[in-house]
Each structure stands twice: as structure tokens, then as C-alpha cells.
Coordinates of C-alpha atoms in Angstrom, one line a residue:
M232 CA -4.0 -27.1 -23.5
I233 CA -0.8 -24.9 -24.2
L234 CA 1.4 -23.8 -26.7
P235 CA 3.1 -27.3 -27.3
N236 CA 7.2 -25.4 -27.6
L237 CA 6.2 -23.0 -24.6
P238 CA 9.4 -22.7 -22.8
I239 CA 9.3 -23.7 -19.0
G240 CA 10.8 -20.5 -18.1
R241 CA 7.6 -18.6 -19.6
L242 CA 5.3 -21.0 -18.1
L243 CA 7.2 -20.3 -14.7
E244 CA 6.4 -16.6 -15.1
I245 CA 2.3 -17.2 -15.9
I246 CA 2.6 -19.5 -12.7
N247 CA 3.7 -17.2 -10.5
S248 CA 1.8 -14.4 -11.9
I249 CA -1.7 -16.1 -10.7
H250 CA -3.0 -14.1 -7.7
N251 CA -4.2 -17.6 -6.2
G252 CA -1.6 -19.9 -4.2
I253 CA -0.6 -22.7 -6.0
V254 CA 1.7 -25.9 -4.6
A255 CA 2.2 -29.3 -6.2
V256 CA 3.9 -32.1 -4.6
D257 CA 5.3 -35.6 -5.8
E258 CA 3.8 -39.0 -4.8
E259 CA 5.5 -38.8 -1.7
G260 CA 4.3 -35.1 -0.7
R261 CA 7.8 -33.7 -1.5
I262 CA 7.0 -29.9 -2.9
L263 CA 7.5 -29.6 -6.7
L264 CA 6.4 -26.1 -7.2
F265 CA 5.5 -23.4 -4.7
N266 CA 4.5 -20.3 -6.8
K267 CA 4.9 -16.1 -5.9
A268 CA 1.2 -16.2 -4.2
M269 CA 2.0 -19.2 -1.7
E270 CA 5.7 -17.6 -0.7
K271 CA 3.5 -14.6 0.4
I272 CA 0.7 -16.7 2.4
Y273 CA 3.0 -19.0 4.1
R274 CA 6.1 -16.2 4.1
C275 CA 8.4 -18.9 3.2
P276 CA 10.4 -18.6 -0.1
A277 CA 10.3 -21.0 -2.7
E278 CA 13.8 -22.1 -2.4
E279 CA 13.3 -23.1 1.0
A280 CA 10.1 -25.2 0.3
I281 CA 10.9 -27.0 -2.7
G282 CA 12.2 -30.2 -2.3
K283 CA 10.5 -30.1 1.4
Q284 CA 8.0 -32.8 3.0
I285 CA 4.7 -30.4 2.2
K286 CA 3.7 -30.8 5.9
R287 CA 7.1 -28.8 7.0
I288 CA 5.5 -25.8 5.4
I289 CA 1.8 -26.2 5.9
P290 CA 1.8 -28.6 9.1
S291 CA -2.2 -29.1 8.3
T292 CA -2.0 -29.5 4.7
G293 CA -4.5 -32.8 3.4
M294 CA -2.6 -33.1 0.7
Y295 CA -1.1 -36.7 1.6
K296 CA -4.9 -37.7 2.0
V297 CA -5.3 -36.8 -1.9
L298 CA -1.9 -39.0 -2.7
K299 CA -3.5 -41.5 -0.7
T300 CA -7.0 -41.9 -2.0
G301 CA -6.6 -40.2 -5.2
Q302 CA -9.8 -38.1 -4.7
L303 CA -10.5 -34.4 -5.0
H304 CA -10.8 -31.9 -2.2
I305 CA -12.8 -29.2 -3.9
G306 CA -14.2 -26.4 -2.2
R307 CA -12.6 -27.0 1.6
K308 CA -12.5 -23.7 3.9
F309 CA -9.5 -23.4 6.3
Y310 CA -8.2 -20.4 8.3
H311 CA -4.8 -19.1 8.4
D312 CA -3.4 -15.8 10.2
N313 CA -6.6 -14.9 10.7
K314 CA -7.5 -15.0 7.6
M315 CA -10.2 -17.2 5.6
Y316 CA -9.1 -19.6 2.4
L317 CA -10.7 -21.8 0.1
V318 CA -8.5 -24.6 -1.0
N319 CA -9.1 -27.3 -4.2
R320 CA -6.9 -30.0 -4.0
T321 CA -6.5 -32.4 -7.1
P322 CA -4.8 -35.8 -7.8
I323 CA -2.0 -35.9 -10.5
F324 CA -2.0 -39.0 -12.5
S325 CA 0.4 -40.7 -14.9
E326 CA -0.2 -43.9 -16.5
G327 CA -3.3 -44.6 -14.4
Q328 CA -1.2 -44.2 -11.4
T329 CA -1.2 -41.1 -8.6
S330 CA 1.7 -39.6 -9.3
G331 CA 1.3 -36.1 -7.3
A332 CA -1.2 -33.7 -6.3
V333 CA -1.7 -30.0 -6.8
S334 CA -3.3 -27.5 -4.6
V335 CA -5.2 -24.2 -5.4
I336 CA -5.6 -21.6 -2.8
Q337 CA -7.6 -18.5 -2.8
E338 CA -8.2 -15.9 -0.1
I339 CA -12.0 -15.4 0.4
T340 CA -12.3 -13.3 3.8
E341 CA -13.2 -10.4 2.5
L342 CA -15.6 -11.9 -0.1
Q343 CA -17.4 -14.1 3.3
S344 CA -17.5 -10.3 4.7
V345 CA -19.1 -9.0 2.1
L346 CA -21.3 -11.8 1.4
Q347 CA -22.4 -11.7 5.2
E348 CA -23.1 -7.9 4.7
L349 CA -25.2 -9.0 1.5
Q350 CA -27.1 -11.5 3.2
S351 CA -28.0 -8.7 6.0
V352 CA -29.5 -6.2 3.8
K353 CA -31.3 -8.7 1.8
D354 CA -33.0 -10.1 5.1
L355 CA -33.6 -6.1 6.2
M356 CA -34.9 -5.2 2.6
G357 CA -37.0 -8.3 2.8
T358 CA -38.6 -7.6 6.2
L359 CA -38.9 -3.6 4.8
E360 CA -41.2 -5.3 1.9
T361 CA -43.3 -6.9 4.3
I362 CA -44.2 -4.3 6.3
L363 CA -44.8 -1.9 3.0
Q364 CA -47.5 -4.7 1.8
S365 CA -48.7 -5.4 5.0
A366 CA -49.5 -1.7 6.0
Y367 CA -53.5 -0.6 6.0
D368 CA -52.4 2.9 3.8
G369 CA -52.3 2.6 0.0
L370 CA -48.6 3.3 -0.9
I371 CA -47.2 4.6 -4.5
V372 CA -43.8 5.3 -5.1
V373 CA -42.9 7.4 -8.4
N374 CA -39.8 8.5 -9.8
T375 CA -39.0 12.3 -10.8
Q376 CA -40.8 11.7 -14.5
G377 CA -43.8 10.2 -12.7
L378 CA -43.5 6.8 -13.5
V379 CA -44.6 4.4 -10.8
N380 CA -41.8 2.4 -9.3
M381 CA -43.7 0.5 -6.2
V382 CA -47.4 0.1 -5.3
N383 CA -48.6 -2.0 -2.2
D384 CA -51.3 -4.3 -2.0
A385 CA -53.8 -1.5 -0.3
F386 CA -53.5 0.6 -3.1
C387 CA -54.4 -1.9 -5.9
S388 CA -57.4 -3.2 -3.7
L389 CA -58.3 0.9 -3.5
F390 CA -58.0 1.7 -6.5
E391 CA -59.4 -1.8 -7.8
V392 CA -56.3 -2.2 -10.5
Q393 CA -53.6 -5.3 -10.2
S394 CA -49.8 -4.1 -9.8
Q395 CA -48.3 -5.1 -12.9
E396 CA -50.5 -2.8 -14.7
C397 CA -49.2 0.1 -12.5
L398 CA -45.6 -0.5 -12.9
G399 CA -44.0 1.8 -15.5
K400 CA -46.6 3.9 -16.1
H401 CA -47.7 7.6 -15.3
V402 CA -48.9 8.0 -12.2
L403 CA -51.7 10.4 -14.2
D404 CA -52.9 7.1 -16.0
I405 CA -53.5 5.7 -12.3
I406 CA -55.0 8.6 -10.4
E407 CA -56.5 11.6 -12.4
N408 CA -55.6 15.1 -11.4
S409 CA -52.8 13.4 -9.2
K410 CA -49.9 16.3 -8.1
L411 CA -47.1 13.5 -7.2
H412 CA -45.3 13.8 -10.2
F413 CA -45.0 17.6 -9.2
V414 CA -44.2 16.6 -5.8
A415 CA -41.0 14.7 -7.5
A416 CA -40.1 17.4 -9.7
N417 CA -40.2 20.3 -7.4
G418 CA -39.6 18.2 -3.9
K419 CA -42.3 20.1 -2.4
A420 CA -44.9 18.3 -0.1
E421 CA -48.9 18.1 -0.5
K422 CA -50.0 17.1 2.6
S423 CA -53.5 16.4 3.9
D424 CA -55.5 16.4 0.9
L425 CA -59.0 14.9 1.3
I426 CA -60.2 13.7 -2.2
I427 CA -63.1 10.5 -3.1
V428 CA -61.9 7.5 -4.8
K429 CA -64.6 4.8 -5.9
G430 CA -66.9 6.8 -3.8
K431 CA -64.6 6.3 -0.2
E432 CA -63.4 9.7 1.5
V433 CA -59.5 9.6 1.3
L434 CA -56.8 11.4 2.8
V435 CA -53.8 11.6 0.6
M436 CA -50.1 12.9 1.8
Q437 CA -47.6 13.1 -1.1
I438 CA -44.2 13.3 -0.1
P439 CA -40.7 13.9 -1.9
I440 CA -38.4 11.3 -1.2
V441 CA -34.7 12.9 -1.0
K442 CA -31.5 11.0 -0.6
E443 CA -28.0 13.3 -0.1
G444 CA -30.3 16.6 -0.4
V445 CA -31.7 15.7 -4.0
T446 CA -35.2 14.7 -4.8
I447 CA -35.1 11.3 -6.4
G448 CA -38.9 10.8 -6.2
A449 CA -42.1 11.0 -4.2
L450 CA -44.3 8.9 -1.9
G451 CA -47.8 8.9 -2.3
K452 CA -49.7 7.7 0.9
F453 CA -53.9 7.3 0.7
I454 CA -55.6 6.3 4.0
Y455 CA -59.0 5.4 3.1
K456 CA -60.1 3.6 6.1
D457 CA -62.8 5.5 8.4
L458 CA -61.1 8.3 9.5
N459 CA -62.3 7.8 13.3
E460 CA -59.8 5.2 13.1
L461 CA -56.9 7.1 12.2
N462 CA -55.8 6.8 16.3
A463 CA -55.6 3.0 16.1
L464 CA -53.6 3.4 12.9
A465 CA -51.0 5.8 14.2
L466 CA -50.8 3.1 17.1
K467 CA -50.1 0.6 14.4
V468 CA -47.5 2.9 12.6
N469 CA -45.7 3.3 15.9
A470 CA -45.4 -0.4 16.1
L471 CA -44.0 -0.2 12.9
H472 CA -41.5 2.1 13.5
S473 CA -40.2 0.1 16.6
E474 CA -39.8 -3.3 14.3
L475 CA -37.9 -0.9 11.7
V476 CA -35.9 0.3 14.9
Y477 CA -35.0 -3.3 16.0
Y478 CA -33.6 -4.4 13.0
R479 CA -31.8 -1.4 12.7
D480 CA -30.1 -2.6 16.3
E481 CA -29.7 -5.8 15.0
V482 CA -27.5 -4.2 11.8
Q483 CA -25.7 -2.3 14.2
K484 CA -24.9 -5.2 16.8
F485 CA -23.5 -6.8 13.6
R486 CA -21.2 -4.2 13.0
S487 CA -20.0 -3.8 16.3
A488 CA -18.3 -6.3 18.6
K489 CA -18.9 -10.1 17.5
Y490 CA -19.2 -12.3 20.4
G491 CA -21.3 -12.2 23.6
L492 CA -22.2 -13.8 27.2
D493 CA -23.3 -16.7 25.3
N494 CA -20.0 -16.9 23.4
I495 CA -18.3 -17.7 27.1
I496 CA -18.7 -21.5 26.9
G497 CA -18.8 -23.5 30.6
H498 CA -20.2 -24.5 33.1
N499 CA -16.9 -24.4 35.6
A500 CA -17.9 -22.0 39.1
E501 CA -14.9 -19.6 37.9
I502 CA -16.8 -19.3 34.4
S503 CA -20.3 -19.0 35.7
R504 CA -18.9 -16.2 38.4
L505 CA -17.2 -14.3 35.3
R506 CA -20.6 -14.2 33.1
E507 CA -22.5 -12.6 36.3
T508 CA -19.5 -10.2 37.3
I509 CA -19.4 -9.3 33.5
K510 CA -22.9 -8.5 33.5
R511 CA -22.6 -5.9 36.6
V512 CA -18.9 -4.4 35.7
A513 CA -20.4 -4.0 31.9
L514 CA -23.3 -1.2 33.1
T515 CA -20.4 1.0 34.6
N516 CA -17.8 2.9 32.5
S517 CA -14.2 2.0 34.9
T518 CA -11.3 0.7 33.1
V519 CA -11.2 -3.2 33.0
L520 CA -8.0 -5.5 33.3
I521 CA -8.9 -8.8 32.1
R522 CA -5.5 -11.6 32.8
G523 CA -5.2 -14.8 31.5
E524 CA -2.8 -17.4 29.9
T525 CA -2.7 -17.0 26.4
G526 CA -5.6 -18.8 24.7
T527 CA -8.2 -18.7 27.5
G528 CA -10.8 -16.1 25.9
K529 CA -9.6 -12.4 27.2
E530 CA -10.8 -11.4 23.6
L531 CA -14.3 -13.2 24.4
V532 CA -14.7 -11.1 27.5
A533 CA -13.7 -7.8 26.2
H534 CA -16.4 -8.4 23.6
A535 CA -19.1 -9.4 26.0
L536 CA -18.5 -6.6 28.3
H537 CA -19.2 -3.8 25.2
M538 CA -22.4 -5.8 24.4
E539 CA -23.5 -6.2 27.9
S540 CA -23.1 -2.2 28.2
G541 CA -24.8 1.1 27.4
R542 CA -22.6 1.3 24.5
K543 CA -23.0 -1.9 22.2
Y544 CA -24.6 0.5 20.0
G545 CA -21.4 2.0 19.7
P546 CA -18.5 1.3 18.5
F547 CA -15.7 -1.7 19.3
I548 CA -12.3 -1.0 18.1
K549 CA -9.6 -3.2 19.2
V550 CA -5.7 -2.8 19.2
N551 CA -3.2 -5.6 19.9
C552 CA -0.2 -3.5 21.4
A553 CA 2.5 -6.5 20.6
A554 CA 1.5 -6.7 16.3
I555 CA 1.8 -3.0 15.7
P556 CA 5.8 -1.7 15.0
E557 CA 6.8 0.9 18.1
Q558 CA 7.4 3.3 15.9
L559 CA 3.7 3.4 14.1
L560 CA 2.1 2.9 17.8
E561 CA 1.7 6.1 19.0
S562 CA -0.1 7.4 15.3
E563 CA -2.6 4.3 15.3
L564 CA -3.7 5.0 18.8
F565 CA -4.0 8.8 18.4
G566 CA -4.0 10.0 14.7
Y567 CA -1.7 12.7 13.6
D568 CA -2.6 15.8 11.6
E569 CA -1.1 16.9 8.1
G570 CA 2.6 17.4 8.1
A571 CA 3.4 15.6 11.5
F572 CA 5.7 13.5 9.7
T573 CA 7.5 12.5 6.4
G574 CA 5.3 10.2 4.4
A575 CA 2.0 11.6 6.7
K576 CA -1.4 11.7 4.7
K577 CA -2.9 14.7 3.9
R578 CA -5.5 15.9 5.8
G579 CA -3.9 13.4 8.6
Q580 CA -5.3 10.5 10.1
I581 CA -7.9 9.7 12.9
G582 CA -6.6 7.1 15.6
K583 CA -8.2 4.1 17.0
F584 CA -9.3 6.5 20.2
E585 CA -11.3 9.0 18.1
L586 CA -12.5 5.7 16.2
A587 CA -14.0 4.7 19.6
D588 CA -15.5 7.5 20.5
G589 CA -18.6 6.6 22.1
G590 CA -17.8 3.3 22.6
T591 CA -15.0 0.9 23.9
I592 CA -11.5 0.7 22.8
F593 CA -9.7 -2.8 23.9
L594 CA -5.8 -2.6 24.1
D595 CA -4.6 -6.5 24.0
E596 CA -1.4 -7.5 25.3
I597 CA -1.0 -4.0 27.2
G598 CA 2.3 -5.5 29.0
D599 CA 3.8 -4.9 25.3
L600 CA 2.6 -1.4 25.6
P601 CA 6.5 0.9 25.0
L602 CA 7.1 2.9 27.7
P603 CA 6.9 6.2 26.3
L604 CA 3.2 5.3 25.2
Q605 CA 2.3 4.0 28.9
S606 CA 2.6 7.7 29.8
K607 CA 0.4 9.0 27.1
L608 CA -2.5 6.4 27.7
L609 CA -2.0 7.2 31.5
R610 CA -3.4 10.8 30.9
V611 CA -5.8 9.6 28.5
L612 CA -7.3 8.3 31.1
Q613 CA -7.1 10.6 34.0
E614 CA -8.1 13.4 31.5
K615 CA -10.3 11.9 29.6
E616 CA -8.9 13.6 26.2
I617 CA -6.3 12.6 23.2
E618 CA -3.9 14.5 21.8
R619 CA -3.3 14.1 17.8
L620 CA 0.9 13.8 16.4
G621 CA 1.3 17.2 15.5
S622 CA -1.4 19.0 16.6
G623 CA -1.0 20.4 19.9
K624 CA -4.5 20.6 20.5
A625 CA -6.6 18.4 22.9
K626 CA -9.7 16.7 22.1
K627 CA -12.2 15.3 24.7
I628 CA -13.6 11.7 24.3
D629 CA -15.9 9.1 25.5
V630 CA -14.4 6.2 25.7
R631 CA -14.2 3.0 27.7
V632 CA -10.6 1.3 28.0
V633 CA -10.8 -2.7 28.3
V634 CA -7.2 -3.9 28.1
A635 CA -5.7 -7.3 28.4
T636 CA -2.2 -9.6 29.1
N637 CA -1.0 -12.8 29.7
Q638 CA 2.3 -11.4 31.5
I639 CA 2.5 -10.5 35.3
L640 CA 2.4 -6.9 35.4
E641 CA 3.9 -7.0 38.9
D642 CA 7.1 -8.6 37.6
L643 CA 7.2 -6.0 34.6
I644 CA 7.2 -2.8 37.2
K645 CA 9.9 -4.5 39.2
K646 CA 12.2 -4.6 35.8
G647 CA 11.2 -1.4 34.9
R648 CA 9.1 -2.0 31.9
F649 CA 5.5 -1.2 33.1
R650 CA 4.3 2.0 34.6
E651 CA 3.1 1.4 38.5
D652 CA 0.9 4.5 38.2
L653 CA -0.5 3.0 35.0
F654 CA -1.1 -0.5 36.6
Y655 CA -2.6 1.5 39.3
R656 CA -4.9 3.2 37.0
L657 CA -5.7 0.0 34.6
N658 CA -6.2 -2.2 37.5
V659 CA -9.8 -0.7 39.2
V660 CA -11.5 -4.0 37.9
T661 CA -9.9 -7.1 37.3
L662 CA -11.4 -9.7 35.8
S663 CA -9.0 -13.3 35.8
L664 CA -9.4 -16.2 33.6
P665 CA -8.5 -19.9 34.6
P666 CA -6.7 -22.0 32.3
L667 CA -8.0 -24.8 30.6
R668 CA -6.5 -27.5 32.5
E669 CA -8.1 -26.1 35.7
R670 CA -11.4 -26.3 34.1
K671 CA -11.5 -29.7 32.6
E672 CA -15.0 -30.1 32.9
D673 CA -15.6 -27.5 30.1
L674 CA -13.8 -29.9 28.1
D675 CA -17.3 -31.8 26.9
C676 CA -19.3 -28.3 26.0
L677 CA -16.3 -26.8 24.5
V678 CA -15.7 -29.8 22.1
E679 CA -19.5 -29.9 21.6
H680 CA -18.9 -26.2 20.6
F681 CA -16.2 -26.3 18.4
I682 CA -17.6 -29.5 16.1
A683 CA -20.8 -27.9 15.6
K684 CA -19.0 -24.8 14.3
F685 CA -16.5 -26.9 12.1
N686 CA -19.5 -28.8 11.0
R687 CA -21.2 -25.3 9.6
E688 CA -17.8 -24.0 7.9
F689 CA -16.4 -27.0 6.4
S690 CA -20.0 -28.1 5.7
V691 CA -19.3 -31.7 6.7
T692 CA -21.1 -33.8 9.7
V693 CA -18.6 -35.0 12.3
N694 CA -20.6 -36.6 15.1
G695 CA -18.0 -36.7 18.0
M696 CA -14.7 -38.3 18.8
A697 CA -13.3 -41.6 19.5
P698 CA -12.9 -42.4 23.0
S699 CA -9.3 -42.7 22.8
V700 CA -9.3 -39.1 21.6
W701 CA -11.5 -38.1 24.4
N702 CA -9.1 -40.1 27.0
L703 CA -6.0 -37.7 25.5
F704 CA -8.1 -34.7 25.8
R705 CA -8.6 -35.4 29.3
N706 CA -5.2 -36.1 30.6
Y707 CA -3.4 -33.7 28.6
H708 CA -2.5 -30.4 30.3
W709 CA -3.5 -27.5 27.3
P710 CA -0.9 -25.0 27.2
G711 CA -2.1 -23.2 24.6
N712 CA -5.9 -23.3 26.6
V713 CA -8.8 -23.0 24.0
R714 CA -7.3 -21.4 21.5
E715 CA -5.2 -24.9 21.2
L716 CA -8.2 -26.8 21.5
E717 CA -10.1 -24.5 19.2
N718 CA -7.0 -25.1 16.6
V719 CA -6.5 -29.0 17.4
I720 CA -10.4 -29.6 15.9
E721 CA -10.0 -27.7 13.3
R722 CA -6.7 -29.3 12.2
A723 CA -8.6 -32.4 12.5
F724 CA -11.4 -31.2 10.3
N725 CA -9.1 -30.7 7.6
V726 CA -7.9 -34.3 7.5
V727 CA -10.4 -36.4 9.0
E728 CA -12.3 -38.9 6.8
G729 CA -15.5 -40.4 8.4
N730 CA -17.7 -39.1 11.2
M731 CA -15.5 -39.1 14.0
V732 CA -12.3 -37.7 15.0
L733 CA -9.4 -40.2 15.7
L734 CA -6.1 -40.0 17.1
Q735 CA -4.4 -40.2 13.6
D736 CA -6.5 -36.7 13.0
L737 CA -4.2 -34.8 15.8
P738 CA -1.2 -33.4 15.3
S739 CA 2.1 -35.6 15.7
Y740 CA 2.6 -33.6 18.8
L741 CA -0.4 -34.9 20.6
R742 CA 0.1 -38.5 19.6
K743 CA 3.2 -38.6 20.9
F744 CA 1.5 -37.4 24.2
T745 CA -0.8 -40.6 24.2
Q746 CA 2.5 -42.8 24.1
S747 CA 4.0 -40.8 27.1
S748 CA 0.9 -40.8 29.2
R749 CA 1.4 -43.9 30.8
L750 CA 3.9 -41.9 32.8
I751 CA 1.0 -40.7 34.9
A752 CA 1.0 -44.0 36.4
R753 CA 4.0 -43.4 38.3
P754 CA 4.3 -41.2 41.3
Q755 CA 5.7 -38.0 40.5
A756 CA 4.4 -34.2 41.6
L757 CA 2.0 -33.6 39.2
Q758 CA 3.6 -30.0 38.1
A759 CA 6.6 -32.2 37.0
L760 CA 4.6 -33.9 35.3
L761 CA 3.2 -31.2 33.3
E762 CA 6.4 -29.6 32.8
Q763 CA 8.0 -33.3 31.4
T764 CA 5.0 -33.0 28.6
E765 CA 5.0 -29.6 28.1
K766 CA 8.7 -29.5 27.4
A767 CA 8.4 -32.7 25.1
A768 CA 5.2 -31.4 23.0
I769 CA 7.5 -27.6 22.6
K770 CA 10.4 -29.9 21.6
E771 CA 8.6 -31.7 18.7
V772 CA 6.8 -28.9 17.2
L773 CA 10.3 -27.1 17.3
N774 CA 11.2 -30.3 15.0
I775 CA 8.2 -30.5 13.1
T776 CA 8.8 -26.9 11.7
E777 CA 12.7 -26.6 11.9
G778 CA 13.0 -24.1 14.5
N779 CA 10.7 -21.6 13.0
K780 CA 9.4 -20.7 16.3
A781 CA 6.3 -18.3 14.4
Q782 CA 5.0 -21.5 12.9
A783 CA 5.6 -23.7 16.1
A784 CA 3.4 -20.9 18.3
K785 CA 0.8 -20.6 15.6
L786 CA 0.5 -24.9 16.2
L787 CA 0.6 -24.7 19.7
G788 CA -1.7 -22.2 20.1
I789 CA 0.2 -19.7 22.1
S790 CA 2.3 -16.2 21.6
R791 CA 5.8 -15.9 20.6
A792 CA 6.4 -14.1 23.4
W793 CA 5.0 -17.6 25.6
L794 CA 6.9 -19.5 23.3
Y795 CA 10.6 -17.5 24.0
R796 CA 10.1 -18.0 27.8
K797 CA 9.0 -21.4 27.6
I798 CA 12.3 -22.6 25.3
S799 CA 14.4 -20.7 27.9
Q800 CA 13.0 -22.3 30.8
Y801 CA 13.5 -25.8 29.1
N802 CA 16.8 -24.6 28.2
L803 CA 15.6 -25.9 24.2
E804 CA 17.8 -22.9 22.3
D805 CA 19.7 -24.4 19.4

């Protein structure tokens, strides 16, 4: 309920103050409400959105399905601009009829990351608790007041007590003449005391527990097996230590590179050779240049190189050279000292190269690196040192450099946009990724992989694709490569109604491709056919987005630079 006489202006102020994105449409799918949060998410002013069909602003929306069925969409996940969102779509009823729908969107990227971190910590704590309970030695932990916080099963067996009887009590109530509370108070260890407990000789070690230089408790360890068995017990402790190291390494992997060789999907001969080459190249520290069209998986290769190398426990730092403004890129890469420029942070800022020390730095879209920074990068590669802005002091670093580009660097050299000496320094080892159209035999395993992935993310059960969809996929030329394939399948998951992806679930430019695919039967050059289809697809997407090239590039799964190049090639300028 709301106040009966609440002014409409006041109501709009409230809606625009809500952190979540809110969009409402009428029964025809025209936008009626588009709040400030939606403007930020889709980078579109409300005045441009109001009155338009929602698919023009949000191409992959599921609102039309809500309008058609009158059913709720609750807790649907989707990705936009590399961020994860949760959306609830609700129909609006008037006199028993669906008169519109409203969608509420909330970003959950950081929440998802936190949940994954918490789950990792929870799993690790569970493992540690199991290890402690399984230890042969009796263990007891007290706080600085000498109150018992933990005892394991071996301790309870030795002292013939229940754990519930011990927790919260003072240690002297459990162990007469114990010094454990003194150790917790003064931080001084009491090691290797021999005492008699229940007629057994017991070796006792009492050790302070220190966190950030402050004693927060003490651990008592009671070794009551035959002392001749200590050697065997030591071997068991070493085994437990190895297990802890394993779990630590697993946590480190989670915080480092995300993908390994298993994420490079495909049985194509070139892909198989690529995986074998990555294994060999990863063993060296040589600079690697990854080449391939946009969307072929260059970042996956960079991650795999790091994970297969001896640097896998070190950091993996990614920098997109085209995404950061030129005036900020130098400070991002090399850092700066205090006072280096107006607005610089106090104490300066560490750069990406320093962050990657001991690990790998991945410079994506290296062809867009400005010429002044190309000379600095060349020095880093040759001298293995960096210099912060405003510092004047060089600092040695140990970083493996991996770069990637979808551009032809040799052409950029001829145009004076890329240094020839830097090219030869980067071109030590080159890994080339084939486009998807040249490895159509991998479509089956790629589609299977993405369907399994989105079944998990969307909490649905899609079993496969209709034969007509498979036929389209095998005839389509995929200018956006694997990324476009993934985007198309994700879009289908947002609107699919049953357990199988149908033609109607695909983007309109792909549906129209099926209508023109009969041209294949006509005798004509393959390249001409590909260009004709590519031109039609780009033209259709530009119409859908009303000329918004950024949205069109995302829909096609290609970079803006590549889209501009194709627009110029096919004379599609306005």
C-alpha cells in the first residue's frame, strides 16, 4: 500500500532512488518506466528508452515471454558487461488480463564471488576439523583466560571425558596442575613434559597460539602412545602436513588463473596441437604472442599457459590495452609515486607489472597499445625492470609476459602504428588460434559444454537443440567465433520454454540466416557467400540496435574495432 494522495513526482523520486534496476512495459512490450539504476546498467538515458520496444534496449529480454504466458520469472541469472545479475520478472494484471510486466534487476557479481570464497573457506575448515579429530594425539585449545575452546576425540579418550563436559570450563577443571593457562597468558611455550595420566606415560607440549604478534590462546598436545611409536607418528604428521599444503595450493589456484587446458574445448587437429604446444611452452619464461580472431579463446590460452607453468602459484594479472584510456594506461601498467601528477593518491599506487611479480601478466589487444608505451614495454622486456611515474628509480621484476591480438601487427607496422623492434621482441613464441568456421567438427563438444554450463547457472534442464538449430549452426560462418556461439546459447537460455533449444529461441539475425541459407545451393564462391551472409547479419543487428555499434558488437560477440572494420568493408555507414 502507498499513501493515497502521494504525488506522482514523489513516487518517481522514490523509484529512481532504488539501487536495483526497474523497468516496466505495457502489454505490447513498450517501455513505460526506466529508472536511474537501469540507465547505469544499460548506459541508456530514460528519455531514449521510454516508449520503445524493450528488445531495442535489452535484446535478450525475457519480458515478452512473461507477457505471453502471464507467469513469473523469479531468480533468473544473466550476464551483461562481464557482470552477473539476478532478475525477477512479474506480470501486471488489470481486470484479470495481463496489461504489462515489470522487471527488477540486481547485480550479484561481488556476492557470487564472496559466496565462492566462503564455500572454499568452509570446505577448508571442514577438512582441518576432520584432520584434527583424526589425529592420534590428544589436542586441547584454550583462550587467554584458560577456558577450553576445543578438544579432539583422542583427548577425550585419554582423559575419559566427553567434549561437552570440557568446552567453556577452565583447563584446571579438566587437567590438574596444567600450565596451559600460563602459556596462554605469557606466550611462553612449555615443551616436552612427561606426565602420568590414567596410569599412562604421556608426553606433553604446550604451545602459545599467536596471531599478528598477539597471543590469543594456547594449544596442548598429549602424545600418549608408546613412545617407541613416535617415529611412526612423525611420519603421519608429515602426511597431514602434505594434505594441508595440497589444500593451500588449491585455494591459491582459485585466486590465480581461472582456466586450464581442460577449458580449451575441441578435438580439431589444430586445437589438439595447440594444447600440446602450451604444455611445452609453459615450461619456459619466453614471451608468448597469441594470435587469432576475436572470440577464438585467446584469454583461455593465456590462463592455461600460466596454470601449466612453474608460476602457477604466483599472480595472474590481465590488462586490456584497449579498455583503459591512454592517459591512464601508463600509471595502470607501471604505477606511480606520490605527487607524480595532480590527483595522484597519497603513497602512490602499485602498477600491474609489480602486481604480477613472480607470476604472469597478460596484455590483451596489444595492437591498441599507444606508441609511447610501446617503447616502455620494450624496455621492460629487455631489462626486466620497471619505473614508476614520478620515481626515477628502476625496480627489477620477475614477470612472464603474454600478449594477444586479433589484428595483423605486420600491417600496423607498415602504417607506423606499431614498433617493429617490439614486434620481434614479442614474437618469440607465437600461438595461433583457428576460427570456429575452420573447425566445425568441434561444434558438438562446444555446444554440449555450454549447455551443461548454462544448465548449472540457470538451474534448468535443457537436453539439447532441435535438428533445425543444429543445421543452422553447422552452416553459419560464426564471425564472432566461440564467444558468439556462447552468447547465442546463453541468449537462448533466457527465453527457452521447454527442454530443447528451438529456432525461435535464437537471435533474429540467426533466424534470418536460415532463410538465406538456401543460397548455398547456388554455385558461387565460398568467400562471396560468407561475405554476403556476414554483411546481412551485421546490417540486421545494426537495425535492431538502431545503429548503436557498441550493442551491436556485443550481440555479434565481436570487438568494436572489428565491427567498424566490417562496416567500412561493406559500406554500411549511415
